[in-house]
Every structure is written in C-alpha cells, then in structure tokens.
Coordinates of C-alpha atoms and ligand atoms in Angstrom, one line a residue:
M1318 CA -24.6 -38.5 6.7
A1319 CA -28.2 -37.9 6.5
R1320 CA -29.5 -35.3 8.9
Y1321 CA -33.1 -36.4 9.2
F1322 CA -33.4 -39.8 7.6
G1323 CA -32.7 -42.9 9.8
T1324 CA -32.7 -46.6 8.9
N1325 CA -36.3 -46.3 7.7
G1326 CA -37.5 -42.8 7.3
V1327 CA -37.6 -39.6 9.4
R1328 CA -38.7 -40.2 13.0
G1329 CA -39.2 -37.8 15.9
R1330 CA -41.4 -36.4 18.6
F1331 CA -43.8 -33.6 17.5
D1332 CA -41.4 -30.8 18.5
E1333 CA -38.8 -32.4 16.2
L1334 CA -40.9 -33.7 13.3
T1335 CA -43.0 -30.5 13.1
P1336 CA -45.6 -29.7 10.4
E1337 CA -43.0 -27.2 9.0
L1338 CA -40.3 -29.9 8.7
A1339 CA -42.9 -32.4 7.3
L1340 CA -43.8 -29.8 4.6
R1341 CA -40.2 -29.1 3.6
L1342 CA -39.3 -32.8 3.6
S1343 CA -42.4 -33.7 1.5
Q1344 CA -41.5 -31.1 -1.1
A1345 CA -38.0 -32.7 -1.3
I1346 CA -39.6 -36.2 -1.4
G1347 CA -42.0 -35.1 -4.2
A1348 CA -39.1 -33.6 -6.2
Y1349 CA -37.0 -36.8 -5.7
F1350 CA -39.8 -39.0 -7.1
K1351 CA -40.4 -36.6 -10.0
N1352 CA -36.7 -36.7 -10.9
Q1353 CA -36.8 -40.5 -11.0
N1354 CA -39.9 -40.6 -13.1
T1355 CA -40.1 -40.5 -16.9
K1356 CA -43.8 -40.2 -17.1
P1357 CA -45.5 -36.7 -17.1
E1358 CA -47.4 -37.4 -13.9
T1359 CA -46.0 -38.6 -10.6
R1360 CA -48.5 -40.3 -8.3
I1361 CA -47.8 -40.6 -4.6
I1362 CA -49.9 -42.5 -2.0
V1363 CA -50.2 -41.0 1.5
A1364 CA -51.3 -43.0 4.5
R1365 CA -51.2 -42.4 8.2
D1366 CA -51.7 -44.4 11.4
C1367 CA -54.1 -43.3 14.2
R1368 CA -51.6 -41.2 16.3
L1369 CA -52.9 -37.9 17.5
T1370 CA -50.4 -35.9 15.4
G1371 CA -51.2 -38.0 12.2
D1372 CA -53.8 -35.7 10.8
V1373 CA -51.9 -32.4 11.1
L1374 CA -48.7 -34.1 9.6
R1375 CA -50.9 -35.5 6.8
S1376 CA -52.0 -32.0 5.9
A1377 CA -48.4 -30.9 5.6
V1378 CA -47.3 -33.9 3.7
V1379 CA -50.1 -33.8 1.2
S1380 CA -49.6 -30.1 0.7
G1381 CA -45.8 -30.4 0.2
L1382 CA -46.2 -33.2 -2.4
A1383 CA -48.9 -31.5 -4.4
A1384 CA -47.1 -28.1 -4.2
V1385 CA -44.2 -29.5 -6.2
G1386 CA -46.5 -31.0 -8.7
C1387 CA -47.2 -34.6 -7.5
D1388 CA -50.7 -36.1 -7.7
V1389 CA -51.6 -37.4 -4.2
I1390 CA -53.8 -40.3 -3.5
D1391 CA -54.7 -40.1 0.2
I1392 CA -55.8 -43.5 1.5
G1393 CA -56.5 -42.2 5.0
I1394 CA -55.8 -44.2 8.1
A1395 CA -54.3 -47.5 7.0
S1396 CA -51.7 -50.0 8.1
S1397 CA -48.2 -49.8 6.5
P1398 CA -48.6 -53.2 4.7
T1399 CA -51.9 -51.9 3.2
A1400 CA -50.2 -48.7 2.0
E1401 CA -47.3 -50.7 0.5
F1402 CA -49.7 -53.1 -1.2
M1403 CA -51.5 -50.2 -2.7
V1404 CA -48.3 -48.8 -4.3
K1405 CA -48.1 -52.0 -6.3
K1406 CA -51.9 -52.3 -6.9
L1407 CA -52.3 -48.7 -8.2
K1408 CA -48.8 -48.6 -9.9
A1409 CA -48.0 -45.5 -7.9
D1410 CA -44.6 -43.9 -8.1
G1411 CA -44.1 -43.8 -4.4
C1412 CA -45.7 -43.6 -1.0
V1413 CA -45.3 -41.6 2.3
I1414 CA -46.6 -43.4 5.4
I1415 CA -47.0 -41.2 8.5
S1416 CA -46.4 -43.7 11.3
A1417 CA -43.8 -44.3 14.0
S1418 CA -44.6 -48.0 14.0
H1419 CA -44.1 -49.5 17.5
N1420 CA -42.7 -46.3 19.1
P1421 CA -44.5 -44.5 22.0
P1422 CA -47.6 -42.3 21.1
E1423 CA -45.7 -39.0 21.2
W1424 CA -43.5 -40.1 18.3
N1425 CA -44.3 -39.9 14.7
A1426 CA -42.4 -40.5 11.4
L1427 CA -42.5 -40.2 7.7
K1428 CA -41.6 -43.5 6.0
V1429 CA -40.9 -43.2 2.3
V1430 CA -41.6 -46.1 -0.1
D1431 CA -40.6 -46.2 -3.8
G1432 CA -42.7 -47.4 -6.8
R1433 CA -41.3 -51.0 -6.3
G1434 CA -42.7 -51.0 -2.8
V1435 CA -39.2 -50.8 -1.3
S1436 CA -38.8 -48.3 1.6
V1437 CA -36.1 -45.7 1.3
S1438 CA -33.0 -46.4 3.4
R1439 CA -30.8 -43.8 5.1
E1440 CA -28.5 -43.7 2.1
R1441 CA -31.3 -42.8 -0.3
G1442 CA -32.7 -40.5 2.3
E1443 CA -29.5 -38.5 2.0
E1444 CA -30.3 -38.0 -1.7
I1445 CA -33.8 -36.6 -0.7
E1446 CA -32.2 -34.3 1.8
K1447 CA -30.0 -32.7 -0.9
L1448 CA -33.2 -31.4 -2.4
L1449 CA -34.4 -29.8 0.9
D1450 CA -35.3 -26.1 0.3
K1451 CA -34.3 -26.5 -3.4
A1452 CA -37.6 -28.1 -4.3
R1453 CA -39.8 -25.1 -5.0
P1454 CA -43.6 -25.0 -5.6
V1455 CA -44.6 -25.3 -9.2
E1456 CA -46.6 -22.8 -11.3
W1457 CA -50.2 -22.3 -10.1
D1458 CA -51.6 -24.4 -13.0
K1459 CA -49.2 -27.3 -12.4
V1460 CA -50.0 -28.1 -8.8
G1461 CA -50.9 -31.8 -8.2
K1462 CA -54.4 -33.2 -7.8
I1463 CA -55.3 -34.5 -4.3
T1464 CA -57.8 -37.4 -4.3
M1465 CA -59.1 -39.6 -1.5
N1466 CA -59.3 -43.4 -1.8
D1467 CA -61.1 -45.2 1.0
M1468 CA -61.0 -48.6 -0.7
A1469 CA -57.4 -49.5 0.3
T1470 CA -58.1 -51.7 3.3
G1471 CA -60.9 -53.6 1.5
M1472 CA -58.6 -54.2 -1.5
H1473 CA -55.8 -55.4 0.8
I1474 CA -58.1 -57.9 2.5
E1475 CA -59.3 -59.1 -0.9
A1476 CA -55.7 -59.8 -1.9
I1477 CA -54.8 -61.6 1.3
M1478 CA -57.8 -63.9 0.9
K1479 CA -56.4 -65.1 -2.4
F1480 CA -53.2 -66.3 -0.8
V1481 CA -54.8 -68.6 1.8
D1482 CA -57.3 -71.5 1.6
T1483 CA -60.4 -69.8 2.9
K1484 CA -62.5 -72.9 2.3
K1485 CA -60.4 -74.9 4.7
I1486 CA -60.5 -72.0 7.3
K1487 CA -64.2 -71.6 7.0
A1488 CA -64.7 -75.4 7.6
K1489 CA -62.4 -75.5 10.6
K1490 CA -63.2 -72.1 12.1
P1491 CA -60.1 -71.7 14.3
K1492 CA -60.6 -69.6 17.4
I1493 CA -58.2 -66.7 17.5
V1494 CA -57.7 -63.7 19.9
L1495 CA -56.7 -60.6 18.0
D1496 CA -54.8 -57.9 20.0
C1497 CA -54.9 -54.8 17.8
G1498 CA -53.0 -52.7 20.3
N1499 CA -55.3 -49.7 19.5
G1500 CA -53.3 -49.2 16.3
T1501 CA -54.0 -49.5 12.6
A1502 CA -54.7 -53.3 13.0
C1503 CA -58.1 -52.2 14.4
F1504 CA -59.1 -51.1 10.9
I1505 CA -58.2 -54.4 9.2
A1506 CA -57.7 -57.4 11.5
P1507 CA -61.2 -58.0 12.9
K1508 CA -62.7 -57.6 9.4
L1509 CA -60.1 -59.8 7.7
F1510 CA -60.3 -62.7 10.2
K1511 CA -64.1 -62.6 10.2
E1512 CA -64.1 -62.8 6.4
L1513 CA -61.6 -65.6 6.6
G1514 CA -64.2 -67.5 8.7
C1515 CA -62.3 -67.6 12.0
N1516 CA -64.0 -67.5 15.3
I1517 CA -62.6 -64.3 16.8
L1518 CA -62.2 -62.5 20.1
T1519 CA -60.7 -59.0 20.1
L1520 CA -58.6 -57.0 22.5
N1521 CA -57.6 -53.3 22.3
S1522 CA -59.6 -53.2 19.0
H1523 CA -60.7 -49.5 19.2
P1524 CA -58.3 -47.1 17.5
D1525 CA -56.7 -44.6 20.0
G1526 CA -53.6 -42.7 19.2
R1527 CA -52.7 -42.7 22.9
F1528 CA -52.3 -46.5 22.9
P1529 CA -54.2 -46.9 26.3
G1530 CA -54.5 -50.7 26.1
R1531 CA -50.8 -51.6 25.9
P1532 CA -47.6 -50.1 24.6
S1533 CA -47.4 -50.4 20.8
E1534 CA -44.5 -52.9 20.6
P1535 CA -45.8 -56.5 21.0
T1536 CA -43.1 -57.7 23.4
E1537 CA -44.0 -60.6 25.8
A1538 CA -44.3 -58.2 28.7
N1539 CA -46.7 -55.9 26.7
V1540 CA -49.1 -58.7 25.7
K1541 CA -49.8 -60.3 29.1
E1542 CA -53.5 -59.6 28.7
L1543 CA -53.5 -61.4 25.3
I1544 CA -51.7 -64.4 26.8
A1545 CA -54.3 -64.6 29.7
L1546 CA -57.3 -64.3 27.3
V1547 CA -56.0 -67.0 25.0
K1548 CA -55.7 -69.4 28.0
S1549 CA -59.0 -68.4 29.7
S1550 CA -61.0 -68.6 26.4
G1551 CA -59.6 -71.8 25.2
A1552 CA -58.6 -70.2 21.9
D1553 CA -56.3 -71.9 19.4
A1554 CA -54.0 -68.9 19.2
G1555 CA -53.5 -65.2 19.8
I1556 CA -52.0 -62.6 17.5
A1557 CA -50.7 -59.1 18.3
W1558 CA -49.5 -56.4 15.9
D1559 CA -47.4 -53.4 16.4
G1560 CA -48.8 -49.9 15.8
D1561 CA -48.6 -49.9 11.9
G1562 CA -49.2 -53.7 11.5
D1563 CA -46.1 -54.8 9.7
R1564 CA -44.9 -56.8 12.7
V1565 CA -46.7 -59.6 14.3
I1566 CA -46.2 -62.1 17.1
F1567 CA -48.2 -65.2 18.1
V1568 CA -49.4 -66.9 21.3
D1569 CA -50.0 -70.6 21.1
E1570 CA -53.0 -72.5 22.6
K1571 CA -51.1 -73.0 25.9
G1572 CA -50.3 -69.3 26.3
T1573 CA -46.7 -69.5 25.1
Y1574 CA -45.4 -66.3 23.5
V1575 CA -43.9 -66.9 20.1
I1576 CA -41.0 -64.6 19.4
G1577 CA -40.6 -62.8 16.1
D1578 CA -37.8 -65.0 14.8
K1579 CA -40.0 -68.1 15.2
V1580 CA -42.9 -66.3 13.5
Y1581 CA -40.5 -66.0 10.5
A1582 CA -39.3 -69.6 10.8
L1583 CA -42.9 -70.9 10.8
S1584 CA -43.8 -68.7 7.8
I1585 CA -40.9 -70.3 5.9
L1586 CA -42.3 -73.8 6.8
W1587 CA -45.8 -72.9 5.8
K1588 CA -44.8 -71.3 2.4
A1589 CA -42.5 -74.3 1.6
E1590 CA -45.2 -76.8 2.5
K1591 CA -47.7 -75.1 0.2
E1592 CA -45.3 -74.7 -2.7
G1593 CA -43.8 -78.1 -2.4
G1594 CA -40.4 -77.0 -1.2
I1595 CA -38.1 -73.9 -1.2
K1596 CA -37.1 -72.3 -4.4
G1597 CA -34.5 -69.6 -3.8
D1598 CA -32.7 -68.3 -0.7
V1599 CA -34.1 -67.2 2.6
I1600 CA -33.3 -63.5 3.2
T1601 CA -32.9 -62.2 6.8
T1602 CA -31.0 -59.7 8.8
V1603 CA -27.8 -60.2 10.9
A1604 CA -29.9 -60.0 14.1
T1605 CA -32.1 -63.0 13.3
S1606 CA -32.1 -66.3 15.3
K1607 CA -30.2 -69.3 14.0
A1608 CA -33.5 -71.1 14.1
V1609 CA -34.3 -69.5 10.7
E1610 CA -31.0 -70.8 9.3
D1611 CA -31.7 -74.3 10.8
V1612 CA -35.2 -74.4 9.3
A1613 CA -33.9 -73.2 5.9
A1614 CA -31.1 -75.7 5.9
K1615 CA -33.5 -78.6 6.7
L1616 CA -35.6 -77.6 3.7
G1617 CA -32.4 -77.5 1.5
S1618 CA -32.1 -73.7 1.3
R1619 CA -29.5 -71.2 2.6
V1620 CA -29.7 -67.8 4.3
R1621 CA -28.5 -64.5 2.8
Y1622 CA -27.9 -62.0 5.6
T1623 CA -28.5 -58.3 5.3
A1624 CA -28.1 -55.2 7.5
I1625 CA -31.0 -54.6 9.9
G1626 CA -34.0 -52.7 8.5
A1627 CA -36.8 -53.3 6.0
P1628 CA -35.2 -51.4 3.1
Y1629 CA -32.1 -53.7 3.1
L1630 CA -34.3 -56.8 3.2
S1631 CA -36.4 -55.7 0.3
E1632 CA -33.3 -54.5 -1.7
E1633 CA -31.7 -57.9 -1.2
M1634 CA -34.9 -59.7 -2.4
I1635 CA -35.0 -57.6 -5.6
K1636 CA -31.5 -58.9 -6.5
G1637 CA -33.2 -62.2 -7.2
N1638 CA -33.4 -65.9 -6.2
A1639 CA -35.2 -65.0 -3.0
F1640 CA -37.8 -67.4 -1.5
M1641 CA -39.0 -64.9 1.2
G1642 CA -37.7 -62.3 3.5
G1643 CA -38.1 -61.6 7.2
E1644 CA -36.6 -60.1 10.3
E1645 CA -36.1 -61.0 14.0
V1646 CA -39.0 -58.8 15.3
G1647 CA -41.7 -60.6 13.4
G1648 CA -41.8 -58.8 10.1
V1649 CA -42.3 -61.2 7.2
I1650 CA -42.2 -60.4 3.5
W1651 CA -44.4 -62.6 1.3
P1652 CA -43.1 -61.6 -2.2
E1653 CA -46.3 -63.0 -3.9
C1654 CA -48.2 -60.1 -2.3
S1655 CA -45.7 -57.2 -2.0
L1656 CA -42.0 -56.5 -1.1
A1657 CA -43.0 -55.1 2.3
K1658 CA -43.5 -56.8 5.6
D1659 CA -47.1 -57.8 6.0
G1660 CA -48.4 -58.7 9.5
F1661 CA -51.9 -59.4 8.3
L1662 CA -50.9 -61.9 5.6
T1663 CA -48.7 -63.6 8.2
G1664 CA -51.6 -63.7 10.6
A1665 CA -53.9 -65.2 7.8
K1666 CA -51.3 -67.9 7.1
L1667 CA -51.4 -68.8 10.8
A1668 CA -55.2 -69.2 10.6
E1669 CA -54.6 -71.6 7.6
A1670 CA -51.9 -73.5 9.4
L1671 CA -54.1 -74.0 12.5
C1672 CA -56.5 -76.0 10.3
E1673 CA -53.8 -78.7 10.0
K1674 CA -52.4 -78.8 13.5
K1675 CA -52.1 -76.9 16.8
L1676 CA -49.6 -74.1 16.9
S1677 CA -47.6 -75.8 19.7
E1678 CA -47.2 -78.8 17.3
W1679 CA -45.9 -76.6 14.5
L1680 CA -43.5 -75.0 17.0
K1681 CA -41.9 -78.5 17.5
E1682 CA -40.4 -78.1 14.0
V1683 CA -38.6 -74.9 15.0
P1684 CA -35.5 -75.3 17.1
T1685 CA -35.4 -73.3 20.3
Y1686 CA -32.6 -70.9 21.0
Y1687 CA -32.6 -68.5 24.0
N1688 CA -32.3 -64.9 23.2
V1689 CA -31.1 -62.1 25.5
K1690 CA -31.3 -58.5 24.4
L1691 CA -29.6 -55.6 26.2
K1692 CA -29.9 -51.9 25.5
L1693 CA -26.9 -49.7 26.4
E1694 CA -27.5 -45.9 26.4
A1695 CA -25.0 -44.3 24.1
D1696 CA -24.6 -41.1 22.1
D1697 CA -23.1 -41.1 18.6
K1698 CA -19.5 -41.1 20.0
K1699 CA -20.1 -43.9 22.4
K1700 CA -22.0 -45.9 19.7
K1701 CA -18.8 -46.0 17.6
E1702 CA -16.6 -46.8 20.6
F1703 CA -18.7 -49.7 21.8
V1704 CA -18.8 -51.3 18.4
L1705 CA -15.1 -50.8 17.7
R1706 CA -14.2 -52.5 21.1
A1707 CA -16.3 -55.5 20.2
L1708 CA -14.8 -55.7 16.7
A1709 CA -11.2 -55.4 18.1
H1710 CA -12.0 -58.2 20.6
A1711 CA -13.3 -60.4 17.7
K1712 CA -10.2 -59.7 15.6
K1713 CA -7.8 -60.3 18.4
N1714 CA -9.3 -63.7 19.3
K1715 CA -9.7 -64.6 15.6
F1716 CA -13.5 -65.2 16.1
V1717 CA -15.7 -65.7 13.0
H1718 CA -17.4 -62.3 12.6
V1719 CA -19.5 -60.2 10.2
D1720 CA -19.1 -56.4 10.4
V1721 CA -22.3 -55.5 8.6
D1722 CA -24.4 -53.1 10.7
G1723 CA -22.4 -53.5 13.9
V1724 CA -20.5 -56.7 14.7
R1725 CA -22.0 -60.2 14.6
I1726 CA -19.7 -62.9 16.1
N1727 CA -20.6 -66.5 15.5
F1728 CA -19.5 -69.3 17.9
G1729 CA -21.2 -72.4 16.2
D1730 CA -24.3 -72.9 18.2
S1731 CA -24.4 -69.4 19.7
W1732 CA -23.8 -65.9 18.4
I1733 CA -23.8 -62.3 19.5
I1734 CA -24.3 -58.9 17.8
V1735 CA -23.2 -55.5 19.1
R1736 CA -25.1 -52.9 17.0
P1737 CA -25.8 -49.2 17.2
S1738 CA -29.4 -48.3 16.8
G1739 CA -30.2 -46.2 13.7
T1740 CA -33.0 -44.3 15.2
E1741 CA -32.4 -44.1 19.0
N1742 CA -29.5 -43.4 21.4
Y1743 CA -28.7 -47.0 22.2
V1744 CA -26.2 -49.7 21.4
R1745 CA -28.1 -53.0 21.3
I1746 CA -26.6 -56.4 22.3
F1747 CA -28.4 -59.6 21.2
A1748 CA -27.0 -62.9 22.3
E1749 CA -28.4 -66.3 21.4
A1750 CA -27.5 -69.7 22.6
R1751 CA -28.9 -73.2 23.3
T1752 CA -29.5 -72.3 27.0
K1753 CA -30.7 -69.1 28.6
E1754 CA -27.7 -69.1 31.0
K1755 CA -25.2 -69.2 28.2
A1756 CA -27.1 -66.4 26.3
E1757 CA -27.1 -64.2 29.5
R1758 CA -23.5 -64.9 30.1
L1759 CA -22.6 -63.9 26.5
A1760 CA -24.6 -60.7 26.6
K1761 CA -23.1 -59.6 30.0
E1762 CA -19.6 -60.5 28.7
Y1763 CA -20.0 -58.4 25.6
E1764 CA -21.6 -55.5 27.6
S1765 CA -18.4 -55.2 29.6
I1766 CA -16.2 -55.7 26.5
A1767 CA -18.2 -53.0 24.6
T1768 CA -18.3 -50.5 27.5
G1769 CA -14.6 -51.1 28.3
Ligands
MG2650 MG1 -44.0 -51.5 12.4

C-alpha cells in the first residue's frame, strides 16, 4: 500500500506535504522517469496553481528533479489541462503538477503525469515510493538543466481554437459568464473566450490562492453568484471551473445548474454530431450517471466502466476503441487534444454548441436522473467495514453489482454506489433514480446498511 500516493498523486496540508517531503518525492519521481526512459535526457515539465504554498513547493520539486539529473521545463502557473497538453506538445517524459485541484486553499498536492499524458495511479505511485531515499543526487556535472517556458497557456489556447468552429462563434458571439473561482482558470479562460469571439462577463477572475470568491469546488451551492449573474445579465450560459481547471460545470440561460454527468453527456452529443456519429466506446467511471449510458446507447455506442479517478479513465482509453472519456464531476477527456480532462476545451465546445441552439434545448436530449450524494466520516477500518456490509447485502439479495472501487448496485432505472474515498476520511454514497425521493430513500437505506 502506497504511503503517500492516493488515487491521483500525493495530497496534503502544508504540514504534511512539506518542502522536505516534496524534495524527497521529486528525487524519487525523477529517478522513476529516468529508469523508464531509454534516451540520454529525461525532460520533466513542472507546473503549479496559484495556491500560497505553490511557489515554495515548486522550488523543492524543481530542485529534486534536477538533482537526480532530469532536465526541468518550468511552465509557471498553469492549469492542469495546460500542463498535460504541454507533455504531448513538447514530447516530455513526464510532468509534476503542484495543485490540490478543488480542495480548500490550505491543501496542496503533487500530481504526476507520464510521457503519454496519463496521470500516475496509486499503484504506480507505490513504484515511485520504493525509490524514496534511494534516489541520490548525481555528480555535479550531471545535474539537470532548469528552464522556464512562459508560452504554455498561449499554446494551449491555440490548440483549443483548432478544435472548434471559431468562425461560427465569432458570427454568433454567445454571451457567457466565466466564473474562474480565483484559480488557474483566471490565466486562460478570459483570454480563450475573448479570442473565440464570445461576449464575456467574468466572475472571481483575479488569481488568489486563498479562494476568496467561492470555494474551489464548483458545486451548485458554491456557484450561486454565477447563477444569479447569468440570469440578471441575460447571458446564454455560465461556466465555472475547479481550482486547476480540469473540471467544469455549466449554467443554462434560465439559471439551471448543469451537473458534471450532464456536462459529459452533452460533450458526447457534441462530438458525435461533429464527427457524424460515435466510433468506439464511451469510457466513464462507476460513479457516473446512467444519463451517459442512455445517450451513448441512443447513438449506438456502449459504456466501459472504470474505477474512479483520472488515471483509470486514461489507462482504459489507451487500451483502444475509445470515443471519449469523462467522469461524474465534469471532467471530460477529448482524445483529439490530450488524454487528460480539459475543462477549457469542454467550455469552448459549449460556446460552439450555443451557436446552434440554447443550452436548455440541448439539455432536453439528456435524460434527467436525480442524484443524492452522502459523505460518511470513516477511518481506514470503517471504510472497509462499510463497503463490506454493502457488498454482503448485495450478495445476499442477489442484486446485480460491480465491486470495482467500492460496490455499485444496479436496479434497472436506479443504482447506488458505496465507495471509500482514496484521498479523504470518508465513505461516499451516491444514489441515482428517476425521482429525487427514490434517490434519497436509496441513499438513506444504504447509509444504514453500510453503518450497520
Ligand atoms: Mg481538478
């Protein structure tokens, strides 16, 4: 079991993920990438978000990587999708992103991405941890070069522009409110949407590592201001990103919040329409709404389910025959651009789709399921107990279930998952059904089954 690596990197508060630990981990990460590489040089990209601890952790990470002989390309403050896009663009051997994504401001994390643009899972993190304190600095004349590259965001914008019909957007000029949440979206979203030709209004668009405007996770409760501004300004839509910009949610012209699953379902529709149908399977996690399966089935495709977490989605896509990938919290992978979730390309696709019809019209093509999410506090021992109780219940009653990453139980037009969090002390229960009441009933029922 990995000591430091969770589902997607090493995450902690500043007294846990200290500069000392970041240095030791980065030496191990550098050695891991060097071992996997057959070329004489190993080039690693480093990016960070705008959290207050970002700069000091960056110094430790850059130092650790260069000390074991990796060349470092520091792209400064950039979104996760920008950093992941740059891995492919610069043909780098890996990337370390210093960002705790949607977590509160006192948190930070090291997310490690390989040369294919796939982030390193807990299992691969274990391999890195085996090198901890064994990876020693190289000889003085073999230390890596450290260079800065401030072109990353511009290059990412340029790439995104190629995947949408900018002529159509410039002609129609959809009015969109951008809620950057004081995160890395501030560095890319206003510029991107201006260049696309949208009429934009911005919210929380100055970077601030304390996240004063709203909490970093774009839940419905956290984007109330965005919803109000979309309505009062008569905008066509609103978009909000999480702290590192891989996740995105929408608000339609009536002020209706569009949950992450539906963002993914819409993305499938838009890509299928542009490409004249679906070629390949739709990849998603076991926690994703049945709406995604319904949309895929209508277009003649099927869903391949994975464990929850970006690394598992990307790994499944690499296996082949994948149309696109996405997860329940609004992270969508557009393989034509990169193998990572890209909240900015997803946002640009919305701008393009708005030229055809209103967002509320598009939403009529996505079935509505009601989703209830509960969080039960649990230490490692309780996490196991809760999941085992749910599994025993499913087996006893002969329910159709999948025990990948917790237990998902399917009941036809409703389903439930009981799942231990990989990064926090919680067991999460998601229930989904055709009515809110049924989803609530299911979630409550499985809360009592899990807790005994
Ligand atoms: Mg994120």
